[in-house]
């Protein structure tokens, strides 16, 4: 039996993970949950899954939880304690750079980390992969594109010459990001129902840019070997081209419950909750190149990963502040790449940074970005 900890259990990936775990049945037991603030939903999850321990990272919210028989932890220390604890699989569905601490602790304890926490791989990717190698921990991606690549690459890893990440193109695939577009229009994604941050990132294509960086880290390939292909139907979740010219792809209906389950059960495959794909009903699969002028965020991400060192963390942190400011209507969509570009230009890169240096670069980028947002609002 596998013991599973779900970090970020009330978010969109977290709730789907619990659904998948219920479906997988008695071979998987939920032993720990963590949340930031949503105590009401956590209370329900505790009743349903009876974890031995829960962590609430927002200490103020922790005071409003009333439970018996379940151990309550708080803050970053709580996340780390859960990661080191009883679970042999840790699902990291946290949002933000804070996810690095439980990731490293779980890997040091030789566990499998099913990772949906983008910032962990974008900002700290090299440290994460080195830690996994050093201690014998395992990183399995949850993101649909990386899951697809992982599934294709298992067959003959050394012969890979190109990774092709597919992108739905988001709601502004045709128009590009324009000044007049509102947060409401941006949050209405045509294919995937996701959290707010990743939905805005999908509209600017920054999400794909972050995924390029993740792929560089996860699969140890240079950025030049990764390309992006617009595929509005989101049926092909990514492709891998091998030395002999053969391309393998993974296809399924766009439903995160499949990559989540695969990350949990890999290398096994078991029946899932996802409806079977009927290609005759899909009828048409379209492909196109991304328009780099309409979506400058994509090139910024390639630039950040090529420069390396602390630059990907700066890109990611600056983007986080920009997205929040956009949702508060302080800046427009086209301001996002402009501000990030300015912050990147100003950054003095540290090569081969240690964890603290990345955190400092992250904080610096947040301050610089907030200042630029403030100036725009004068
Ligand atoms: Mg994705």
Tab-separated table of C-alpha atoms and ligand atoms in Angstrom:
chain	number	residue	atom	x	y	z
A	1	UNK	CA	0.000	0.000	0.000
A	2	UNK	CA	1.221	3.518	-0.838
A	3	UNK	CA	0.977	6.325	1.677
A	4	UNK	CA	0.369	9.686	0.038
A	5	UNK	CA	0.752	13.281	1.230
A	6	UNK	CA	-1.103	15.916	-0.785
A	7	UNK	CA	0.362	19.398	-0.401
A	8	UNK	CA	-2.040	22.090	-1.578
A	9	UNK	CA	-5.040	19.794	-1.236
A	10	UNK	CA	-7.745	22.454	-1.693
A	11	UNK	CA	-6.383	23.843	-4.987
A	12	UNK	CA	-7.461	22.668	-8.431
A	13	UNK	CA	-4.744	19.972	-8.768
A	14	UNK	CA	-5.078	19.045	-5.073
A	15	UNK	CA	-8.819	18.356	-5.233
A	16	UNK	CA	-8.413	16.337	-8.449
A	17	UNK	CA	-5.602	14.350	-6.823
A	18	UNK	CA	-7.910	13.390	-3.955
A	19	UNK	CA	-10.566	12.356	-6.468
A	20	UNK	CA	-8.006	10.145	-8.243
A	21	UNK	CA	-6.836	8.684	-4.917
A	22	UNK	CA	-10.426	7.775	-3.995
A	23	UNK	CA	-10.762	6.090	-7.373
A	24	UNK	CA	-7.507	4.142	-6.932
A	25	UNK	CA	-8.984	2.657	-3.774
A	26	UNK	CA	-7.300	0.781	-0.961
A	27	UNK	CA	-3.815	0.577	-2.522
A	28	UNK	CA	-3.416	4.281	-1.764
A	29	UNK	CA	-3.959	5.881	1.622
A	30	UNK	CA	-3.978	9.648	2.230
A	31	UNK	CA	-1.793	10.202	5.297
A	32	UNK	CA	-1.251	13.967	5.165
A	33	UNK	CA	-2.817	17.102	3.685
A	34	UNK	CA	-1.673	20.694	3.546
A	35	UNK	CA	-3.545	23.873	2.693
A	36	UNK	CA	-2.904	27.592	2.801
A	37	UNK	CA	-6.216	29.063	3.933
A	38	UNK	CA	-9.315	27.138	2.875
A	39	UNK	CA	-10.102	25.647	6.300
A	40	UNK	CA	-13.726	24.924	5.405
A	41	UNK	CA	-12.816	22.579	2.567
A	42	UNK	CA	-9.975	21.047	4.600
A	43	UNK	CA	-12.486	20.161	7.321
A	44	UNK	CA	-14.501	18.182	4.752
A	45	UNK	CA	-11.369	16.504	3.389
A	46	UNK	CA	-10.355	15.449	6.906
A	47	UNK	CA	-13.751	13.824	7.411
A	48	UNK	CA	-13.499	11.992	4.104
A	49	UNK	CA	-9.839	10.887	4.102
A	50	UNK	CA	-8.898	10.803	7.815
A	51	UNK	CA	-5.264	11.896	7.369
A	52	UNK	CA	-2.989	11.506	10.366
A	53	UNK	CA	-1.585	14.988	9.991
A	54	UNK	CA	-2.567	18.270	8.320
A	55	UNK	CA	-0.643	21.495	7.810
A	56	UNK	CA	-2.096	24.981	7.427
A	57	UNK	CA	0.583	27.353	6.170
A	58	UNK	CA	-1.392	30.494	7.016
A	59	UNK	CA	-1.031	30.555	10.798
A	60	UNK	CA	-4.026	32.809	11.348
A	61	UNK	CA	-6.334	30.418	9.453
A	62	UNK	CA	-4.917	27.514	11.481
A	63	UNK	CA	-6.621	28.922	14.585
A	64	UNK	CA	-10.060	28.429	13.063
A	65	UNK	CA	-9.643	24.672	12.516
A	66	UNK	CA	-11.246	22.450	15.134
A	67	UNK	CA	-10.292	18.794	14.883
A	68	UNK	CA	-9.706	15.821	17.095
A	69	UNK	CA	-7.403	12.907	16.361
A	70	UNK	CA	-5.524	14.655	13.547
A	71	UNK	CA	-2.198	16.331	14.224
A	72	UNK	CA	-2.101	20.001	13.187
A	73	UNK	CA	1.099	21.627	11.900
A	74	UNK	CA	1.661	25.150	10.598
A	75	UNK	CA	3.985	27.143	8.342
A	76	UNK	CA	6.942	26.063	6.262
A	77	UNK	CA	8.179	23.768	9.067
A	78	UNK	CA	4.885	21.886	8.877
A	79	UNK	CA	5.262	21.287	5.137
A	80	UNK	CA	8.790	19.992	5.654
A	81	UNK	CA	7.693	17.704	8.508
A	82	UNK	CA	5.003	16.210	6.266
A	83	UNK	CA	7.495	15.761	3.400
A	84	UNK	CA	9.892	13.892	5.684
A	85	UNK	CA	7.094	11.955	7.397
A	86	UNK	CA	5.277	8.723	6.772
A	87	UNK	CA	4.217	9.192	3.148
A	88	UNK	CA	6.204	7.441	0.424
A	89	UNK	CA	4.621	9.635	-2.284
A	90	UNK	CA	4.428	13.413	-1.867
A	91	UNK	CA	2.164	15.265	-4.295
A	92	UNK	CA	3.377	18.849	-4.476
A	93	UNK	CA	0.449	20.911	-5.762
A	94	UNK	CA	1.539	24.065	-3.950
A	95	UNK	CA	1.583	27.442	-5.674
A	96	UNK	CA	4.725	29.557	-5.415
A	97	UNK	CA	8.380	29.244	-4.529
A	98	UNK	CA	7.634	28.022	-0.977
A	99	UNK	CA	7.175	24.564	-2.529
A	100	UNK	CA	10.948	24.123	-2.774
A	101	UNK	CA	11.343	23.178	0.912
A	102	UNK	CA	9.057	20.141	1.053
A	103	UNK	CA	10.301	19.085	-2.407
A	104	UNK	CA	13.920	18.938	-1.248
A	105	UNK	CA	13.028	17.254	2.057
A	106	UNK	CA	11.003	14.552	0.321
A	107	UNK	CA	13.767	13.891	-2.221
A	108	UNK	CA	16.365	13.701	0.541
A	109	UNK	CA	14.155	11.047	2.156
A	110	UNK	CA	14.270	9.091	-1.163
A	111	UNK	CA	10.585	9.607	-1.881
A	112	UNK	CA	8.650	10.077	-5.063
A	113	UNK	CA	7.580	13.670	-5.569
A	114	UNK	CA	4.704	14.091	-8.013
A	115	UNK	CA	5.242	17.681	-8.976
A	116	UNK	CA	2.699	20.249	-10.130
A	117	UNK	CA	4.482	23.150	-8.400
A	118	UNK	CA	5.970	25.041	-11.368
A	119	UNK	CA	8.069	27.562	-9.448
A	120	UNK	CA	10.002	24.741	-7.796
A	121	UNK	CA	11.300	23.531	-11.155
A	122	UNK	CA	11.587	26.891	-12.901
A	123	UNK	CA	13.505	28.727	-10.175
A	124	UNK	CA	15.293	25.881	-8.402
A	125	UNK	CA	15.331	23.228	-11.144
A	126	UNK	CA	19.039	22.435	-11.050
A	127	UNK	CA	19.086	22.125	-7.259
A	128	UNK	CA	15.994	19.897	-7.348
A	129	UNK	CA	17.370	17.543	-10.004
A	130	UNK	CA	20.785	17.356	-8.309
A	131	UNK	CA	19.126	16.558	-4.978
A	132	UNK	CA	17.049	13.795	-6.586
A	133	UNK	CA	20.188	12.273	-8.150
A	134	UNK	CA	22.262	12.572	-4.997
A	135	UNK	CA	19.775	10.985	-2.597
A	136	UNK	CA	17.886	8.673	-4.912
A	137	UNK	CA	14.557	10.492	-4.753
A	138	UNK	CA	12.289	10.591	-7.779
A	139	UNK	CA	10.562	13.471	-9.558
A	140	UNK	CA	7.495	12.604	-11.642
A	141	UNK	CA	5.751	15.486	-13.440
A	142	UNK	CA	2.000	16.115	-13.183
A	143	UNK	CA	1.791	18.917	-15.737
A	144	UNK	CA	0.052	17.382	-18.780
A	145	UNK	CA	2.832	18.300	-21.248
A	146	UNK	CA	5.653	16.952	-19.099
A	147	UNK	CA	3.663	13.875	-18.229
A	148	UNK	CA	3.225	13.272	-21.975
A	149	UNK	CA	6.962	13.671	-22.584
A	150	UNK	CA	7.737	11.433	-19.621
A	151	UNK	CA	5.449	8.761	-21.067
A	152	UNK	CA	7.051	8.988	-24.538
A	153	UNK	CA	10.634	9.243	-23.370
A	154	UNK	CA	10.513	6.124	-21.179
A	155	UNK	CA	10.854	4.059	-24.340
A	156	UNK	CA	14.287	5.252	-25.500
A	157	UNK	CA	15.520	8.252	-23.619
A	158	UNK	CA	19.033	8.660	-25.037
A	159	UNK	CA	17.914	8.997	-28.629
A	160	UNK	CA	15.731	12.112	-28.098
A	161	UNK	CA	16.623	15.014	-30.409
A	162	UNK	CA	13.599	17.289	-29.948
A	163	UNK	CA	10.843	17.849	-27.435
A	164	UNK	CA	7.730	19.484	-28.833
A	165	UNK	CA	5.484	21.095	-26.216
A	166	UNK	CA	1.941	21.676	-27.345
A	167	UNK	CA	-0.029	24.763	-26.306
A	168	UNK	CA	-3.745	25.409	-26.698
A	169	UNK	CA	-2.878	29.032	-27.419
A	170	UNK	CA	-5.319	30.316	-24.798
A	171	UNK	CA	-8.293	32.640	-25.368
A	172	UNK	CA	-6.289	35.234	-27.376
A	173	UNK	CA	-4.590	32.839	-29.767
A	174	UNK	CA	-5.770	34.846	-32.776
A	175	UNK	CA	-5.789	38.435	-31.476
A	176	UNK	CA	-2.712	38.303	-29.250
A	177	UNK	CA	-2.626	40.097	-25.883
A	178	UNK	CA	-4.222	43.524	-26.132
A	179	UNK	CA	-4.488	46.513	-23.793
A	180	UNK	CA	-8.286	46.400	-23.575
A	181	UNK	CA	-8.569	42.755	-22.458
A	182	UNK	CA	-10.085	42.422	-18.964
A	183	UNK	CA	-9.200	39.929	-16.200
A	184	UNK	CA	-12.644	38.318	-16.670
A	185	UNK	CA	-11.997	37.632	-20.371
A	186	UNK	CA	-8.543	36.326	-19.504
A	187	UNK	CA	-9.836	33.919	-16.860
A	188	UNK	CA	-12.234	32.259	-19.320
A	189	UNK	CA	-9.864	29.633	-20.773
A	190	UNK	CA	-11.348	27.730	-23.742
A	191	UNK	CA	-10.053	24.253	-22.780
A	192	UNK	CA	-8.637	23.876	-19.275
A	193	UNK	CA	-10.261	24.835	-15.991
A	194	UNK	CA	-7.383	25.831	-13.734
A	195	UNK	CA	-6.227	28.188	-10.988
A	196	UNK	CA	-6.099	31.950	-11.714
A	197	UNK	CA	-2.317	32.321	-11.966
A	198	UNK	CA	-1.880	29.555	-14.527
A	199	UNK	CA	-4.938	30.725	-16.497
A	200	UNK	CA	-3.500	34.227	-16.930
A	201	UNK	CA	-0.121	32.667	-17.780
A	202	UNK	CA	-1.821	30.554	-20.446
A	203	UNK	CA	-3.309	33.679	-22.015
A	204	UNK	CA	0.111	35.389	-22.266
A	205	UNK	CA	1.867	32.108	-23.199
A	206	UNK	CA	4.126	32.624	-20.164
A	207	UNK	CA	2.775	29.291	-18.977
A	208	UNK	CA	4.335	27.638	-22.032
A	209	UNK	CA	7.543	29.560	-21.424
A	210	UNK	CA	7.700	28.277	-17.845
A	211	UNK	CA	7.032	24.788	-19.184
A	212	UNK	CA	9.977	25.104	-21.588
A	213	UNK	CA	12.192	25.845	-18.576
A	214	UNK	CA	10.676	22.924	-16.642
A	215	UNK	CA	11.345	20.596	-19.582
A	216	UNK	CA	14.993	21.718	-19.753
A	217	UNK	CA	15.400	20.738	-16.096
A	218	UNK	CA	13.290	17.576	-16.006
A	219	UNK	CA	14.686	15.969	-19.134
A	220	UNK	CA	18.209	17.491	-19.198
A	221	UNK	CA	17.924	18.835	-22.738
A	222	UNK	CA	19.177	22.213	-24.005
A	223	UNK	CA	16.530	24.901	-24.668
A	224	UNK	CA	17.334	24.770	-28.415
A	225	UNK	CA	15.987	21.203	-28.496
A	226	UNK	CA	12.583	22.288	-27.199
A	227	UNK	CA	9.978	23.784	-29.471
A	228	UNK	CA	6.408	24.950	-28.961
A	229	UNK	CA	3.523	24.019	-31.208
A	230	UNK	CA	0.092	25.614	-31.020
A	231	UNK	CA	-2.575	22.914	-30.966
A	232	UNK	CA	-5.976	24.393	-30.046
A	233	UNK	CA	-7.791	21.073	-29.492
A	234	UNK	CA	-5.429	20.021	-26.643
A	235	UNK	CA	-5.677	16.345	-27.564
A	236	UNK	CA	-1.962	15.789	-28.160
A	237	UNK	CA	-0.316	16.733	-24.877
A	238	UNK	CA	3.241	16.840	-26.252
A	239	UNK	CA	5.559	15.003	-28.631
A	240	UNK	CA	9.106	13.680	-28.721
A	241	UNK	CA	11.224	13.351	-31.859
A	242	UNK	CA	13.888	10.634	-31.859
A	243	UNK	CA	17.208	10.400	-33.698
A	244	UNK	CA	15.766	8.296	-36.514
A	245	UNK	CA	13.041	10.873	-37.218
A	246	UNK	CA	10.218	8.987	-35.497
A	247	UNK	CA	7.868	11.102	-33.376
A	248	UNK	CA	5.942	9.696	-30.410
A	249	UNK	CA	3.039	11.577	-28.848
A	250	UNK	CA	0.600	11.078	-26.000
A	251	UNK	CA	-3.077	11.685	-26.752
A	252	UNK	CA	-6.094	11.857	-24.482
A	253	UNK	CA	-8.997	14.162	-23.708
A	254	UNK	CA	-7.822	17.249	-21.798
A	255	UNK	CA	-8.402	16.027	-18.246
A	256	UNK	CA	-5.776	16.453	-15.512
A	257	UNK	CA	-6.937	13.309	-13.733
A	258	UNK	CA	-4.946	11.217	-16.246
A	259	UNK	CA	-1.484	12.785	-15.710
A	260	UNK	CA	-2.169	12.929	-11.954
A	261	UNK	CA	-2.974	9.230	-11.850
A	262	UNK	CA	-0.003	8.332	-14.034
A	263	UNK	CA	2.341	10.226	-11.695
A	264	UNK	CA	0.937	8.227	-8.764
A	265	UNK	CA	0.917	4.773	-10.376
A	266	UNK	CA	3.931	5.025	-12.767
A	267	UNK	CA	5.275	2.724	-14.181
A	268	UNK	CA	1.933	0.922	-13.826
A	269	UNK	CA	-1.182	1.888	-15.754
A	270	UNK	CA	-4.590	1.279	-14.227
A	271	UNK	CA	-8.136	2.164	-15.369
A	272	UNK	CA	-8.804	5.884	-14.882
A	273	UNK	CA	-11.720	8.282	-14.511
A	274	UNK	CA	-10.952	9.890	-17.858
A	275	UNK	CA	-13.340	9.261	-20.737
A	276	UNK	CA	-11.745	7.338	-23.614
A	277	UNK	CA	-10.704	9.477	-26.561
A	278	UNK	CA	-12.701	8.973	-29.742
A	279	UNK	CA	-10.596	10.468	-32.527
A	280	UNK	CA	-13.366	10.088	-35.090
A	281	UNK	CA	-15.451	12.461	-32.950
A	282	UNK	CA	-12.588	14.957	-32.575
A	283	UNK	CA	-12.396	14.879	-36.356
A	284	UNK	CA	-9.702	17.524	-36.739
A	285	UNK	CA	-6.366	18.202	-35.086
A	286	UNK	CA	-4.760	21.556	-35.947
A	287	UNK	CA	-1.187	22.787	-35.522
A	288	UNK	CA	0.500	26.139	-35.924
A	289	UNK	CA	3.643	27.966	-34.871
A	290	UNK	CA	3.305	30.381	-31.943
A	291	UNK	CA	3.368	34.080	-32.891
A	292	UNK	CA	6.320	35.388	-30.915
A	293	UNK	CA	5.450	39.021	-31.598
A	294	UNK	CA	1.925	38.691	-30.290
A	295	UNK	CA	3.186	36.706	-27.274
A	296	UNK	CA	6.567	38.117	-26.147
A	297	UNK	CA	6.530	36.135	-22.863
A	298	UNK	CA	7.573	32.975	-24.691
A	299	UNK	CA	10.852	34.491	-25.937
A	300	UNK	CA	11.520	35.959	-22.487
A	301	UNK	CA	11.366	32.467	-20.989
A	302	UNK	CA	13.756	31.042	-23.600
A	303	UNK	CA	16.106	33.948	-22.882
A	304	UNK	CA	15.915	33.392	-19.120
A	305	UNK	CA	16.732	29.684	-19.326
A	306	UNK	CA	19.550	30.259	-21.831
A	307	UNK	CA	21.131	32.818	-19.484
A	308	UNK	CA	20.492	30.429	-16.590
A	309	UNK	CA	21.691	30.964	-13.009
A	310	UNK	CA	19.261	33.171	-11.101
A	311	UNK	CA	17.507	34.495	-14.249
A	312	UNK	CA	14.666	31.926	-14.435
A	313	UNK	CA	13.775	32.734	-10.798
A	314	UNK	CA	13.676	36.443	-11.671
A	315	UNK	CA	11.398	35.767	-14.642
A	316	UNK	CA	9.064	33.624	-12.551
A	317	UNK	CA	8.911	35.982	-9.547
A	318	UNK	CA	8.380	39.050	-11.712
A	319	UNK	CA	5.609	37.248	-13.594
A	320	UNK	CA	3.886	36.322	-10.322
A	321	UNK	CA	3.740	39.966	-9.236
A	322	UNK	CA	2.645	41.075	-12.724
A	323	UNK	CA	-0.207	38.554	-12.842
A	324	UNK	CA	-1.434	39.625	-9.413
A	325	UNK	CA	-1.277	43.291	-10.470
A	326	UNK	CA	-3.151	42.520	-13.687
A	327	UNK	CA	-5.920	40.750	-11.763
A	328	UNK	CA	-6.186	43.844	-9.540
A	329	UNK	CA	-6.462	45.960	-12.735
A	330	UNK	CA	-3.262	47.867	-11.976
A	331	UNK	CA	-1.603	46.902	-15.261
A	332	UNK	CA	-2.716	45.603	-18.675
A	333	UNK	CA	-1.840	42.288	-20.314
A	334	UNK	CA	0.811	43.806	-22.665
A	335	UNK	CA	2.427	45.473	-19.612
A	336	UNK	CA	3.298	42.009	-18.279
A	337	UNK	CA	6.088	41.134	-20.775
A	338	UNK	CA	7.270	44.750	-20.822
A	339	UNK	CA	7.751	44.880	-17.068
A	340	UNK	CA	9.373	41.425	-16.907
A	341	UNK	CA	11.779	42.412	-19.682
A	342	UNK	CA	12.819	45.536	-17.749
A	343	UNK	CA	13.378	43.585	-14.550
A	344	UNK	CA	15.406	40.932	-16.402
A	345	UNK	CA	17.557	43.607	-18.054
A	346	UNK	CA	18.365	45.084	-14.672
A	347	UNK	CA	19.212	41.783	-12.989
A	348	UNK	CA	22.829	40.854	-12.284
A	349	UNK	CA	22.887	37.121	-12.778
A	350	UNK	CA	24.565	34.782	-10.319
A	351	UNK	CA	25.797	31.609	-11.974
A	352	UNK	CA	25.432	28.257	-10.191
A	353	UNK	CA	23.504	29.888	-7.352
A	354	UNK	CA	22.829	28.230	-4.011
A	355	UNK	CA	19.288	28.148	-2.647
A	356	UNK	CA	19.615	31.398	-0.663
A	357	UNK	CA	20.934	33.284	-3.689
A	358	UNK	CA	17.931	32.185	-5.717
A	359	UNK	CA	15.616	33.301	-2.920
A	360	UNK	CA	17.324	36.683	-2.811
A	361	UNK	CA	17.016	37.068	-6.593
A	362	UNK	CA	13.329	36.130	-6.260
A	363	UNK	CA	12.749	38.787	-3.583
A	364	UNK	CA	14.707	41.385	-5.537
A	365	UNK	CA	12.614	40.693	-8.654
A	366	UNK	CA	9.393	41.065	-6.663
A	367	UNK	CA	10.497	44.444	-5.275
A	368	UNK	CA	11.619	45.716	-8.692
A	369	UNK	CA	8.397	44.564	-10.329
A	370	UNK	CA	6.196	46.125	-7.626
A	371	UNK	CA	8.078	49.382	-8.088
A	372	UNK	CA	7.495	49.363	-11.856
A	373	UNK	CA	3.792	48.606	-11.278
A	374	UNK	CA	3.629	51.497	-8.812
A	375	UNK	CA	5.242	53.884	-11.312
A	376	UNK	CA	2.673	52.886	-13.939
A	377	UNK	CA	-0.087	53.790	-11.491
A	378	UNK	CA	1.142	57.270	-10.568
B	1	LIG	MG1	0.587	22.469	-18.775
